[in-house]
Every structure is written in structure tokens, then in C-alpha cells.
Amino acid sequence: MSRTLGTRNRLPVTAALAVVTGTVTALTLSSTASTEPISADPPAPLEWQTLDEAPAGDLRSLAVISDDSLWTVGRDADTATASHWNGSTWTSMTVPGLRYFTATAFSADTDGWAVGDGTAHWDGSAWTSVPVDLPDTTSAWLSAVDAVGPDLAWAVGNTTLQGGGEGSAFIQQWDGTEWTLIEPTFPADYTAVDLNDIVSTGDDEAWAVGTAYRDFGSTPLIMRWDGTEWSIHDSKEMGNLTSLTVSDGELYASGFTSVDNSPVDAVPLLMHLDGADWTVVETTTERGWIYSSTADGNGGLIMAGYDSQIDRILRWNDGTSTFEEGPAGSSALNVIASAPDGESAVWLLTRDDDGWFIAYAK
């Protein structure tokens, strides 16, 4: 995911939730991009280079501050780990009291968060575990985080209900002092929900995406914070959303739609915040599951996923979409990221038969 970073005002929190059908108001993003396909030549394929080494353990997320400052987080054995790349070497750290990390995000070299079975903050010199209240269920974990500044961060998470089975989702807000748990009440026809990503898009505004499971299938779950309450955008599309990206002032949500409700066959899903509504952007009917996305620095997107355990990189810009191969030997789930300046390399966390590795392309 790619972020537009900056300090925001501290926001009040309420647990109110409304369902919005059709329109959203008071948006702060520009909305000039067209969702109609435009004829354009596809970009040249990315030329991937691989770092000689990667941190040990099970790596789950990647944050790019610059080409000389990367963070990756995950777990090693039963301990949460965070590793920093300074342009030449990795330095790995453990965070006592936490078992694993699933996601990380930074607003600056001196302000970062990592989340998983708890939260930890980076102040420029050390990681510190920060208390957070999780829902009282069999299992609850945080799946994504957006670090906006010292006084504001957002995180989303998911739960497994008591006794197992499908669960629900929740939101956390950091106000500079503590995390506040928000447990939305979702519509009655949602049999289960999950939230996979969250991003702050301006003063008094944030968006979160995931999946609403219903009797007839899965639909995109899109939620908006307006500075006072969270509301649900009631999507009529089918599919699952996994990632949010701001590219050239435009907000996109990406994911996948199952083909004929197949659990093993899907096509990419891309949605765009178009004025007051979310619209589907035409991409490709080629098979592929999209799990991560980032801005390409030219108003487009680079998305990562897989199909039949083969790396898939989906490029989209000006209405043209192209699938291309990832780094040699890579397979399965990927995390793709770039720095907010739009001028750094594109970085990819993926794996091959020997384990996790990190690659980059200019």
C-alpha cells in the first residue's frame, strides 16, 4: 500500500455507524481520473533485482521510507520481529511480549507502528510495546496499520468468535496517548466481515476496506471516517478488497472477485473513489488474486498477487492493464510497497523454495 503522509489533527472518536447507499460527501481527495478504458501502450516490464540477503523468520509486511530505509516485520519462532535495511545491511530486533507482526507503516524515520497480536511503536531508536485493548473473542488480531503522525494512527483487525467459526472486524485509533477500540455494528445480513487495510486521506477522513460475507456471496466492504463516525458504503459489486492506495491524489481499492464462486479461481478487482461514489475500474479478465498495491509514481498502480502459486504483477495506468512476471523463482503471496515521494524503487516481499526474499525495481 502507498500512503500520502502528514500530520493530522487529533480526532474525536464515536462508535456510531451508518449505512450509506450511493453517495459520500465532504471528500478531500481529487476525483478527476476516468474509469473508462483508454488506449495506451503498456509500460516496459519491471526489471527486478534481488537483495543478497533477507532477515530470518516469517516475514509479513514491508514499509518503504526511502531506498536506503526499509522495514520488514513478522515473526521468528514465537517472537515478533522487526528488521531495518539501511541501504547495505539488515539490523533485526525482537519486541518482547509480542508473538508476531502482520503489518507495519511509517510516517517518518522516527515514527512507525507494527501491529499483529498487539502493537509496538518505533521512535527512531527502539521498538516499544504499546498496550491495546482487543475484542473479547477466541482470537483477535490486527491486520493493517496506517501511521499518519505522532498524534494519529489507524489500525484494523479481525476476530474469530467464541467457539470458532466466522468472526467480525474492529478498528483502532491512536490519539498520541492511547489506542481506542471501535467495534462497529454491521448490517444484519452480513454473516461475517473482515477488514484488510486502512488509510487516512486527509484531515478528519479515513477509509477502511475488506469483505462482507453474505448468504449470496462476498461483497466489498468499504468504510469511511468523517471525523465523527464511521459509515459503510453499501457496494452492489461482488468481490473482496485487500488493499488501499493513494496514487496522484486518487484513492483506489484493489482485490479480487471469485469466478463462479470458486474458492481457487479469481480475477482482479479494482475500484476508484470517483467523486461521491466508488466505481469499478476495468482491468483484465486474466486470472489472478491481488493482495497488495502501491502507486507507480505516474498516477497508476502496481499490484501484486498470485495465480496457481505463480507471482503475478498487475500494472494499471490510463485505463491500460498488463500482467507481468515477478522476480525469477518467486511464488505465492507478495507485499509490494514504495516510498510516498513516488521517486524511489518499487519493493517486493515474496518467497521462493528457499524462503522469503526482497526484490526491487526502478
mmCIF file of C-alpha atoms in Angstrom:
data_model
loop_
_atom_site.group_PDB
_atom_site.id
_atom_site.type_symbol
_atom_site.label_atom_id
_atom_site.label_comp_id
_atom_site.label_asym_id
_atom_site.label_seq_id
_atom_site.Cartn_x
_atom_site.Cartn_y
_atom_site.Cartn_z
ATOM 1 C CA MET A 1 0.000 0.000 0.000
ATOM 2 C CA SER A 2 1.134 3.505 -0.703
ATOM 3 C CA ARG A 3 0.449 6.389 1.643
ATOM 4 C CA THR A 4 0.138 10.147 1.448
ATOM 5 C CA LEU A 5 1.700 11.056 4.798
ATOM 6 C CA GLY A 6 1.475 14.094 7.012
ATOM 7 C CA THR A 7 0.451 15.308 10.442
ATOM 8 C CA ARG A 8 -3.306 15.354 11.052
ATOM 9 C CA ASN A 9 -5.436 16.959 13.744
ATOM 10 C CA ARG A 10 -6.436 14.782 16.662
ATOM 11 C CA LEU A 11 -9.923 13.443 16.029
ATOM 12 C CA PRO A 12 -12.787 12.622 18.390
ATOM 13 C CA VAL A 13 -13.995 9.021 18.405
ATOM 14 C CA THR A 14 -17.509 7.641 18.390
ATOM 15 C CA ALA A 15 -18.658 4.116 17.705
ATOM 16 C CA ALA A 16 -21.605 5.225 15.609
ATOM 17 C CA LEU A 17 -22.072 3.505 12.267
ATOM 18 C CA ALA A 18 -24.319 4.408 9.348
ATOM 19 C CA VAL A 19 -25.005 2.710 6.028
ATOM 20 C CA VAL A 20 -24.534 4.965 3.016
ATOM 21 C CA THR A 21 -26.176 3.950 -0.234
ATOM 22 C CA GLY A 22 -24.865 5.638 -3.309
ATOM 23 C CA THR A 23 -23.099 8.814 -2.170
ATOM 24 C CA VAL A 24 -20.443 10.067 0.197
ATOM 25 C CA THR A 25 -19.878 13.761 0.864
ATOM 26 C CA ALA A 26 -17.126 16.097 2.059
ATOM 27 C CA LEU A 27 -14.339 14.166 0.365
ATOM 28 C CA THR A 28 -10.860 15.657 0.426
ATOM 29 C CA LEU A 29 -9.293 13.717 -2.444
ATOM 30 C CA SER A 30 -9.342 14.942 -6.012
ATOM 31 C CA SER A 31 -11.583 12.950 -8.351
ATOM 32 C CA THR A 32 -10.564 13.672 -11.902
ATOM 33 C CA ALA A 33 -9.402 10.240 -13.034
ATOM 34 C CA SER A 34 -11.639 8.486 -15.514
ATOM 35 C CA THR A 35 -12.655 4.889 -15.028
ATOM 36 C CA GLU A 36 -13.196 4.413 -18.753
ATOM 37 C CA PRO A 37 -10.539 2.361 -20.531
ATOM 38 C CA ILE A 38 -8.114 4.468 -22.564
ATOM 39 C CA SER A 39 -5.927 3.094 -25.313
ATOM 40 C CA ALA A 40 -2.264 3.345 -24.332
ATOM 41 C CA ASP A 41 0.922 1.415 -24.849
ATOM 42 C CA PRO A 42 1.720 -0.936 -21.949
ATOM 43 C CA PRO A 43 4.745 0.034 -19.831
ATOM 44 C CA ALA A 44 8.032 -1.797 -20.176
ATOM 45 C CA PRO A 45 8.200 -4.758 -17.772
ATOM 46 C CA LEU A 46 9.809 -4.102 -14.420
ATOM 47 C CA GLU A 47 13.394 -5.325 -14.157
ATOM 48 C CA TRP A 48 13.726 -6.917 -10.737
ATOM 49 C CA GLN A 49 16.907 -7.131 -8.698
ATOM 50 C CA THR A 50 17.159 -9.164 -5.511
ATOM 51 C CA LEU A 51 18.860 -8.200 -2.265
ATOM 52 C CA ASP A 52 21.638 -10.625 -1.375
ATOM 53 C CA GLU A 53 20.095 -11.402 1.993
ATOM 54 C CA ALA A 54 16.823 -11.115 3.888
ATOM 55 C CA PRO A 55 16.026 -11.208 7.594
ATOM 56 C CA ALA A 56 15.360 -14.582 9.195
ATOM 57 C CA GLY A 57 11.877 -15.702 10.105
ATOM 58 C CA ASP A 58 8.387 -15.485 8.653
ATOM 59 C CA LEU A 59 8.135 -12.038 7.026
ATOM 60 C CA ARG A 60 4.699 -10.479 6.652
ATOM 61 C CA SER A 61 4.917 -6.785 5.780
ATOM 62 C CA LEU A 62 7.194 -4.200 4.204
ATOM 63 C CA ALA A 63 7.349 -0.417 4.689
ATOM 64 C CA VAL A 64 9.462 1.851 2.471
ATOM 65 C CA ILE A 65 10.664 5.202 3.801
ATOM 66 C CA SER A 66 13.327 5.559 1.094
ATOM 67 C CA ASP A 67 15.562 3.233 -0.915
ATOM 68 C CA ASP A 68 18.037 3.411 1.977
ATOM 69 C CA SER A 69 15.475 2.886 4.717
ATOM 70 C CA LEU A 70 13.159 -0.148 4.674
ATOM 71 C CA TRP A 71 11.392 -2.042 7.423
ATOM 72 C CA THR A 72 10.037 -5.567 7.326
ATOM 73 C CA VAL A 73 8.180 -7.266 10.177
ATOM 74 C CA GLY A 74 6.939 -10.742 11.036
ATOM 75 C CA ARG A 75 7.943 -13.424 13.491
ATOM 76 C CA ASP A 76 10.867 -15.696 14.264
ATOM 77 C CA ALA A 77 9.857 -18.741 16.312
ATOM 78 C CA ASP A 78 7.317 -17.296 18.797
ATOM 79 C CA THR A 79 8.639 -13.738 18.924
ATOM 80 C CA ALA A 80 7.627 -10.654 16.937
ATOM 81 C CA THR A 81 10.499 -9.284 14.870
ATOM 82 C CA ALA A 82 11.265 -6.040 13.033
ATOM 83 C CA SER A 83 14.221 -5.604 10.678
ATOM 84 C CA HIS A 84 15.663 -2.422 9.157
ATOM 85 C CA TRP A 85 17.596 -2.067 5.881
ATOM 86 C CA ASN A 86 19.940 0.951 5.735
ATOM 87 C CA GLY A 87 20.923 0.529 2.103
ATOM 88 C CA SER A 88 23.633 -2.041 2.751
ATOM 89 C CA THR A 89 22.827 -4.223 5.775
ATOM 90 C CA TRP A 90 19.907 -5.513 7.819
ATOM 91 C CA THR A 91 19.531 -4.967 11.562
ATOM 92 C CA SER A 92 16.965 -7.225 13.235
ATOM 93 C CA MET A 93 15.207 -6.639 16.551
ATOM 94 C CA THR A 94 12.708 -8.546 18.668
ATOM 95 C CA VAL A 95 9.843 -6.986 20.609
ATOM 96 C CA PRO A 96 9.350 -8.673 23.997
ATOM 97 C CA GLY A 97 5.801 -9.589 24.917
ATOM 98 C CA LEU A 98 4.522 -9.866 21.333
ATOM 99 C CA ARG A 99 4.374 -13.093 19.333
ATOM 100 C CA TYR A 100 4.001 -11.828 15.763
ATOM 101 C CA PHE A 101 3.535 -8.826 13.498
ATOM 102 C CA THR A 102 1.296 -8.756 10.432
ATOM 103 C CA ALA A 103 1.728 -5.168 9.200
ATOM 104 C CA THR A 104 3.850 -2.051 9.578
ATOM 105 C CA ALA A 105 3.689 1.598 8.482
ATOM 106 C CA PHE A 106 5.780 4.730 8.999
ATOM 107 C CA SER A 107 5.116 8.458 8.809
ATOM 108 C CA ALA A 108 8.836 9.242 9.269
ATOM 109 C CA ASP A 109 12.099 7.608 10.288
ATOM 110 C CA THR A 110 11.188 8.437 13.886
ATOM 111 C CA ASP A 111 7.520 7.427 13.857
ATOM 112 C CA GLY A 112 6.406 3.936 12.932
ATOM 113 C CA TRP A 113 3.972 1.255 14.048
ATOM 114 C CA ALA A 114 3.918 -2.512 13.787
ATOM 115 C CA VAL A 115 0.768 -4.495 14.598
ATOM 116 C CA GLY A 116 -0.227 -8.132 14.993
ATOM 117 C CA ASP A 117 -1.242 -9.738 18.272
ATOM 118 C CA GLY A 118 -0.577 -6.304 19.788
ATOM 119 C CA THR A 119 1.083 -3.029 18.804
ATOM 120 C CA ALA A 120 4.596 -1.611 19.004
ATOM 121 C CA HIS A 121 5.914 1.887 18.260
ATOM 122 C CA TRP A 122 9.266 2.930 16.771
ATOM 123 C CA ASP A 123 10.606 6.299 17.975
ATOM 124 C CA GLY A 124 13.793 6.366 15.926
ATOM 125 C CA SER A 125 15.890 4.359 18.341
ATOM 126 C CA ALA A 126 13.843 1.485 19.784
ATOM 127 C CA TRP A 127 10.651 -0.521 19.450
ATOM 128 C CA THR A 128 8.329 -0.322 22.459
ATOM 129 C CA SER A 129 5.270 -2.479 23.040
ATOM 130 C CA VAL A 130 2.172 -0.284 23.485
ATOM 131 C CA PRO A 131 -0.932 -1.630 25.275
ATOM 132 C CA VAL A 132 -4.026 -2.085 23.126
ATOM 133 C CA ASP A 133 -7.452 -3.480 24.024
ATOM 134 C CA LEU A 134 -8.581 -6.200 21.629
ATOM 135 C CA PRO A 135 -12.144 -7.566 21.405
ATOM 136 C CA ASP A 136 -13.027 -10.318 23.863
ATOM 137 C CA THR A 137 -13.202 -13.280 21.490
ATOM 138 C CA THR A 138 -11.425 -16.577 20.974
ATOM 139 C CA SER A 139 -8.858 -14.843 18.788
ATOM 140 C CA ALA A 140 -8.344 -11.228 17.733
ATOM 141 C CA TRP A 141 -5.501 -9.743 15.714
ATOM 142 C CA LEU A 142 -4.621 -6.560 13.847
ATOM 143 C CA SER A 143 -4.290 -6.881 10.075
ATOM 144 C CA ALA A 144 -3.231 -3.402 8.866
ATOM 145 C CA VAL A 145 -1.997 -0.043 10.152
ATOM 146 C CA ASP A 146 -1.531 3.494 8.818
ATOM 147 C CA ALA A 147 0.923 5.775 10.638
ATOM 148 C CA VAL A 148 -0.148 9.365 9.989
ATOM 149 C CA GLY A 149 1.926 11.210 12.590
ATOM 150 C CA PRO A 150 2.832 11.195 16.286
ATOM 151 C CA ASP A 151 -0.739 12.103 17.279
ATOM 152 C CA LEU A 152 -2.645 9.883 14.865
ATOM 153 C CA ALA A 153 -2.537 6.327 13.605
ATOM 154 C CA TRP A 154 -5.226 3.908 12.498
ATOM 155 C CA ALA A 155 -5.359 0.124 12.570
ATOM 156 C CA VAL A 156 -7.916 -2.515 11.639
ATOM 157 C CA GLY A 157 -8.283 -6.074 12.800
ATOM 158 C CA ASN A 158 -10.383 -9.204 12.745
ATOM 159 C CA THR A 159 -11.726 -11.750 15.197
ATOM 160 C CA THR A 160 -12.723 -15.365 15.487
ATOM 161 C CA LEU A 161 -15.907 -15.783 17.507
ATOM 162 C CA GLN A 162 -16.119 -17.749 20.718
ATOM 163 C CA GLY A 163 -16.344 -21.418 19.771
ATOM 164 C CA GLY A 164 -14.656 -20.821 16.419
ATOM 165 C CA GLY A 165 -16.266 -20.066 13.081
ATOM 166 C CA GLU A 166 -16.561 -16.778 11.232
ATOM 167 C CA GLY A 167 -15.897 -13.552 13.086
ATOM 168 C CA SER A 168 -16.166 -9.801 12.860
ATOM 169 C CA ALA A 169 -13.879 -6.791 12.437
ATOM 170 C CA PHE A 170 -12.818 -3.818 14.516
ATOM 171 C CA ILE A 171 -10.914 -0.528 14.253
ATOM 172 C CA GLN A 172 -8.302 1.099 16.493
ATOM 173 C CA GLN A 173 -7.415 4.813 16.669
ATOM 174 C CA TRP A 174 -4.212 6.218 18.221
ATOM 175 C CA ASP A 175 -4.506 9.789 19.543
ATOM 176 C CA GLY A 176 -0.921 10.323 20.653
ATOM 177 C CA THR A 177 -1.544 8.833 24.084
ATOM 178 C CA GLU A 178 -3.531 5.625 23.769
ATOM 179 C CA TRP A 179 -5.382 3.313 21.409
ATOM 180 C CA THR A 180 -9.199 3.453 21.375
ATOM 181 C CA LEU A 181 -11.140 0.363 20.305
ATOM 182 C CA ILE A 182 -14.074 0.871 17.924
ATOM 183 C CA GLU A 183 -16.359 -2.135 17.409
ATOM 184 C CA PRO A 184 -18.842 -1.288 14.641
ATOM 185 C CA THR A 185 -22.279 -2.871 14.453
ATOM 186 C CA PHE A 186 -22.604 -4.257 10.942
ATOM 187 C CA PRO A 187 -25.837 -4.847 8.972
ATOM 188 C CA ALA A 188 -27.804 -7.944 9.934
ATOM 189 C CA ASP A 189 -27.363 -9.574 6.520
ATOM 190 C CA TYR A 190 -23.566 -9.671 6.972
ATOM 191 C CA THR A 191 -22.876 -13.211 8.189
ATOM 192 C CA ALA A 192 -19.224 -12.266 8.797
ATOM 193 C CA VAL A 193 -16.821 -9.459 7.917
ATOM 194 C CA ASP A 194 -13.114 -8.777 7.737
ATOM 195 C CA LEU A 195 -11.065 -5.606 7.314
ATOM 196 C CA ASN A 196 -7.771 -5.798 5.429
ATOM 197 C CA ASP A 197 -6.474 -2.240 5.026
ATOM 198 C CA ILE A 198 -6.918 1.324 6.266
ATOM 199 C CA VAL A 199 -5.595 4.708 5.105
ATOM 200 C CA SER A 200 -6.010 8.301 6.238
ATOM 201 C CA THR A 201 -6.733 10.554 3.258
ATOM 202 C CA GLY A 202 -6.950 13.980 4.866
ATOM 203 C CA ASP A 203 -7.968 15.955 7.901
ATOM 204 C CA ASP A 204 -10.942 14.212 9.513
ATOM 205 C CA GLU A 205 -11.086 11.438 6.909
ATOM 206 C CA ALA A 206 -10.006 7.808 6.696
ATOM 207 C CA TRP A 207 -11.085 4.762 4.712
ATOM 208 C CA ALA A 208 -11.020 1.044 5.508
ATOM 209 C CA VAL A 209 -11.723 -1.889 3.190
ATOM 210 C CA GLY A 210 -12.304 -5.609 3.430
ATOM 211 C CA THR A 211 -15.049 -8.134 2.750
ATOM 212 C CA ALA A 212 -18.678 -8.522 3.805
ATOM 213 C CA TYR A 213 -19.816 -12.136 3.665
ATOM 214 C CA ARG A 214 -23.476 -12.676 2.852
ATOM 215 C CA ASP A 215 -25.678 -15.653 2.064
ATOM 216 C CA PHE A 216 -25.337 -14.967 -1.676
ATOM 217 C CA GLY A 217 -21.549 -14.417 -1.658
ATOM 218 C CA SER A 218 -18.819 -11.923 -0.815
ATOM 219 C CA THR A 219 -19.150 -8.184 -1.430
ATOM 220 C CA PRO A 220 -16.613 -5.371 -0.961
ATOM 221 C CA LEU A 221 -16.729 -3.776 2.482
ATOM 222 C CA ILE A 222 -15.884 -0.064 2.280
ATOM 223 C CA MET A 223 -15.991 2.146 5.378
ATOM 224 C CA ARG A 224 -15.398 5.893 5.817
ATOM 225 C CA TRP A 225 -14.489 8.009 8.843
ATOM 226 C CA ASP A 226 -15.678 11.626 8.599
ATOM 227 C CA GLY A 227 -14.114 12.891 11.812
ATOM 228 C CA THR A 228 -17.109 11.892 13.915
ATOM 229 C CA GLU A 229 -18.349 8.465 12.898
ATOM 230 C CA TRP A 230 -17.702 5.503 10.634
ATOM 231 C CA SER A 231 -20.182 4.750 7.846
ATOM 232 C CA ILE A 232 -20.496 1.857 5.404
ATOM 233 C CA HIS A 233 -20.659 2.345 1.657
ATOM 234 C CA ASP A 234 -23.131 -0.308 0.519
ATOM 235 C CA SER A 235 -21.468 -1.821 -2.555
ATOM 236 C CA LYS A 236 -23.532 -3.794 -5.058
ATOM 237 C CA GLU A 237 -20.448 -5.427 -6.556
ATOM 238 C CA MET A 238 -19.174 -8.918 -5.813
ATOM 239 C CA GLY A 239 -15.654 -9.454 -4.550
ATOM 240 C CA ASN A 240 -13.084 -8.963 -1.806
ATOM 241 C CA LEU A 241 -10.958 -5.862 -1.169
ATOM 242 C CA THR A 242 -7.452 -6.329 0.220
ATOM 243 C CA SER A 243 -5.549 -3.060 -0.298
ATOM 244 C CA LEU A 244 -5.958 0.738 -0.433
ATOM 245 C CA THR A 245 -3.634 3.025 -2.399
ATOM 246 C CA VAL A 246 -3.447 6.773 -2.973
ATOM 247 C CA SER A 247 -1.938 7.497 -6.389
ATOM 248 C CA ASP A 248 -1.576 11.079 -7.643
ATOM 249 C CA GLY A 249 -4.335 12.258 -5.300
ATOM 250 C CA GLU A 250 -6.743 9.493 -6.277
ATOM 251 C CA LEU A 251 -7.899 6.706 -3.950
ATOM 252 C CA TYR A 252 -8.086 3.118 -5.220
ATOM 253 C CA ALA A 253 -9.105 -0.159 -3.595
ATOM 254 C CA SER A 254 -7.883 -3.435 -5.069
ATOM 255 C CA GLY A 255 -8.613 -7.094 -4.502
ATOM 256 C CA PHE A 256 -10.248 -9.929 -6.401
ATOM 257 C CA THR A 257 -13.566 -11.415 -7.448
ATOM 258 C CA SER A 258 -14.100 -15.172 -7.415
ATOM 259 C CA VAL A 259 -15.102 -16.704 -10.734
ATOM 260 C CA ASP A 260 -18.426 -18.555 -10.359
ATOM 261 C CA ASN A 261 -17.916 -18.542 -6.554
ATOM 262 C CA SER A 262 -14.843 -20.728 -6.990
ATOM 263 C CA PRO A 263 -12.500 -20.810 -3.972
ATOM 264 C CA VAL A 264 -9.492 -21.304 -6.272
ATOM 265 C CA ASP A 265 -10.271 -19.134 -9.309
ATOM 266 C CA ALA A 266 -10.446 -15.331 -9.289
ATOM 267 C CA VAL A 267 -9.882 -12.202 -11.389
ATOM 268 C CA PRO A 268 -8.537 -8.833 -10.194
ATOM 269 C CA LEU A 269 -10.942 -6.257 -8.774
ATOM 270 C CA LEU A 270 -10.065 -2.543 -8.844
ATOM 271 C CA MET A 271 -12.336 0.225 -7.538
ATOM 272 C CA HIS A 272 -11.876 4.012 -7.632
ATOM 273 C CA LEU A 273 -13.335 6.751 -5.452
ATOM 274 C CA ASP A 274 -14.991 8.687 -8.262
ATOM 275 C CA GLY A 275 -16.409 11.926 -6.911
ATOM 276 C CA ALA A 276 -19.120 10.801 -4.489
ATOM 277 C CA ASP A 277 -19.132 7.100 -5.283
ATOM 278 C CA TRP A 278 -16.958 4.044 -5.723
ATOM 279 C CA THR A 279 -16.864 2.655 -9.252
ATOM 280 C CA VAL A 280 -15.284 -0.453 -10.726
ATOM 281 C CA VAL A 281 -12.258 0.183 -12.939
ATOM 282 C CA GLU A 282 -11.873 -2.102 -15.938
ATOM 283 C CA THR A 283 -8.623 -4.073 -15.718
ATOM 284 C CA THR A 284 -8.269 -7.614 -17.047
ATOM 285 C CA THR A 285 -10.119 -10.913 -17.155
ATOM 286 C CA GLU A 286 -6.876 -12.854 -16.767
ATOM 287 C CA ARG A 287 -6.809 -14.957 -13.626
ATOM 288 C CA GLY A 288 -5.098 -13.597 -10.540
ATOM 289 C CA TRP A 289 -5.607 -12.807 -6.857
ATOM 290 C CA ILE A 290 -4.496 -9.297 -5.834
ATOM 291 C CA TYR A 291 -3.326 -8.858 -2.249
ATOM 292 C CA SER A 292 -1.219 -5.690 -2.260
ATOM 293 C CA SER A 293 -0.812 -2.487 -4.266
ATOM 294 C CA THR A 294 1.288 0.654 -4.466
ATOM 295 C CA ALA A 295 1.479 3.836 -6.546
ATOM 296 C CA ASP A 296 3.718 3.751 -9.614
ATOM 297 C CA GLY A 297 4.725 7.439 -9.418
ATOM 298 C CA ASN A 298 2.859 8.255 -12.647
ATOM 299 C CA GLY A 299 -0.751 8.215 -11.499
ATOM 300 C CA GLY A 300 -1.117 4.459 -11.910
ATOM 301 C CA LEU A 301 -0.836 1.372 -9.750
ATOM 302 C CA ILE A 302 1.384 -1.670 -9.393
ATOM 303 C CA MET A 303 -0.438 -4.592 -7.795
ATOM 304 C CA ALA A 304 0.923 -7.903 -6.541
ATOM 305 C CA GLY A 305 -0.654 -11.297 -6.043
ATOM 306 C CA TYR A 306 -0.574 -14.750 -7.478
ATOM 307 C CA ASP A 307 -2.352 -17.337 -9.604
ATOM 308 C CA SER A 308 -1.801 -21.067 -9.082
ATOM 309 C CA GLN A 309 1.136 -20.197 -6.786
ATOM 310 C CA ILE A 310 2.837 -18.118 -9.502
ATOM 311 C CA ASP A 311 3.774 -14.484 -8.926
ATOM 312 C CA ARG A 312 1.559 -12.021 -10.758
ATOM 313 C CA ILE A 313 2.363 -8.315 -11.053
ATOM 314 C CA LEU A 314 -0.520 -6.248 -12.446
ATOM 315 C CA ARG A 315 0.318 -2.801 -13.865
ATOM 316 C CA TRP A 316 -2.529 -0.321 -14.363
ATOM 317 C CA ASN A 317 -2.328 3.206 -15.779
ATOM 318 C CA ASP A 318 -4.520 5.346 -18.031
ATOM 319 C CA GLY A 319 -7.007 2.517 -18.452
ATOM 320 C CA THR A 320 -4.394 0.011 -19.613
ATOM 321 C CA SER A 321 -3.681 -3.065 -17.503
ATOM 322 C CA THR A 322 -0.899 -5.592 -18.028
ATOM 323 C CA PHE A 323 0.067 -8.728 -16.135
ATOM 324 C CA GLU A 324 3.780 -9.457 -15.962
ATOM 325 C CA GLU A 325 6.058 -11.854 -14.149
ATOM 326 C CA GLY A 326 7.612 -11.097 -10.802
ATOM 327 C CA PRO A 327 11.219 -11.837 -9.813
ATOM 328 C CA ALA A 328 12.606 -15.164 -11.003
ATOM 329 C CA GLY A 329 11.532 -18.037 -8.792
ATOM 330 C CA SER A 330 9.053 -16.074 -6.703
ATOM 331 C CA SER A 331 5.658 -17.537 -5.885
ATOM 332 C CA ALA A 332 2.534 -17.171 -3.768
ATOM 333 C CA LEU A 333 1.676 -14.157 -1.635
ATOM 334 C CA ASN A 334 3.505 -10.852 -2.127
ATOM 335 C CA VAL A 335 3.679 -7.481 -0.405
ATOM 336 C CA ILE A 336 4.551 -4.545 -2.662
ATOM 337 C CA ALA A 337 5.441 -1.038 -1.493
ATOM 338 C CA SER A 338 7.106 2.222 -2.489
ATOM 339 C CA ALA A 339 8.033 5.468 -0.744
ATOM 340 C CA PRO A 340 5.482 8.317 -0.783
ATOM 341 C CA ASP A 341 7.754 10.570 -2.868
ATOM 342 C CA GLY A 342 6.986 8.463 -5.951
ATOM 343 C CA GLU A 343 10.654 8.520 -6.979
ATOM 344 C CA SER A 344 12.006 5.506 -5.116
ATOM 345 C CA ALA A 345 12.188 1.967 -6.377
ATOM 346 C CA VAL A 346 9.246 -0.398 -6.100
ATOM 347 C CA TRP A 347 9.955 -3.020 -3.440
ATOM 348 C CA LEU A 348 8.514 -6.508 -3.235
ATOM 349 C CA LEU A 349 8.403 -9.002 -0.388
ATOM 350 C CA THR A 350 7.912 -12.502 -1.762
ATOM 351 C CA ARG A 351 9.266 -16.020 -1.424
ATOM 352 C CA ASP A 352 10.725 -18.948 -3.325
ATOM 353 C CA ASP A 353 11.527 -22.539 -2.381
ATOM 354 C CA ASP A 354 14.294 -21.337 -0.049
ATOM 355 C CA GLY A 355 12.177 -18.838 1.885
ATOM 356 C CA TRP A 356 11.373 -15.128 1.902
ATOM 357 C CA PHE A 357 13.367 -12.618 -0.128
ATOM 358 C CA ILE A 358 13.150 -8.959 -1.070
ATOM 359 C CA ALA A 359 13.436 -7.562 -4.582
ATOM 360 C CA TYR A 360 13.280 -4.087 -6.084
ATOM 361 C CA ALA A 361 12.772 -2.483 -9.478
ATOM 362 C CA LYS A 362 13.465 1.082 -10.593
#
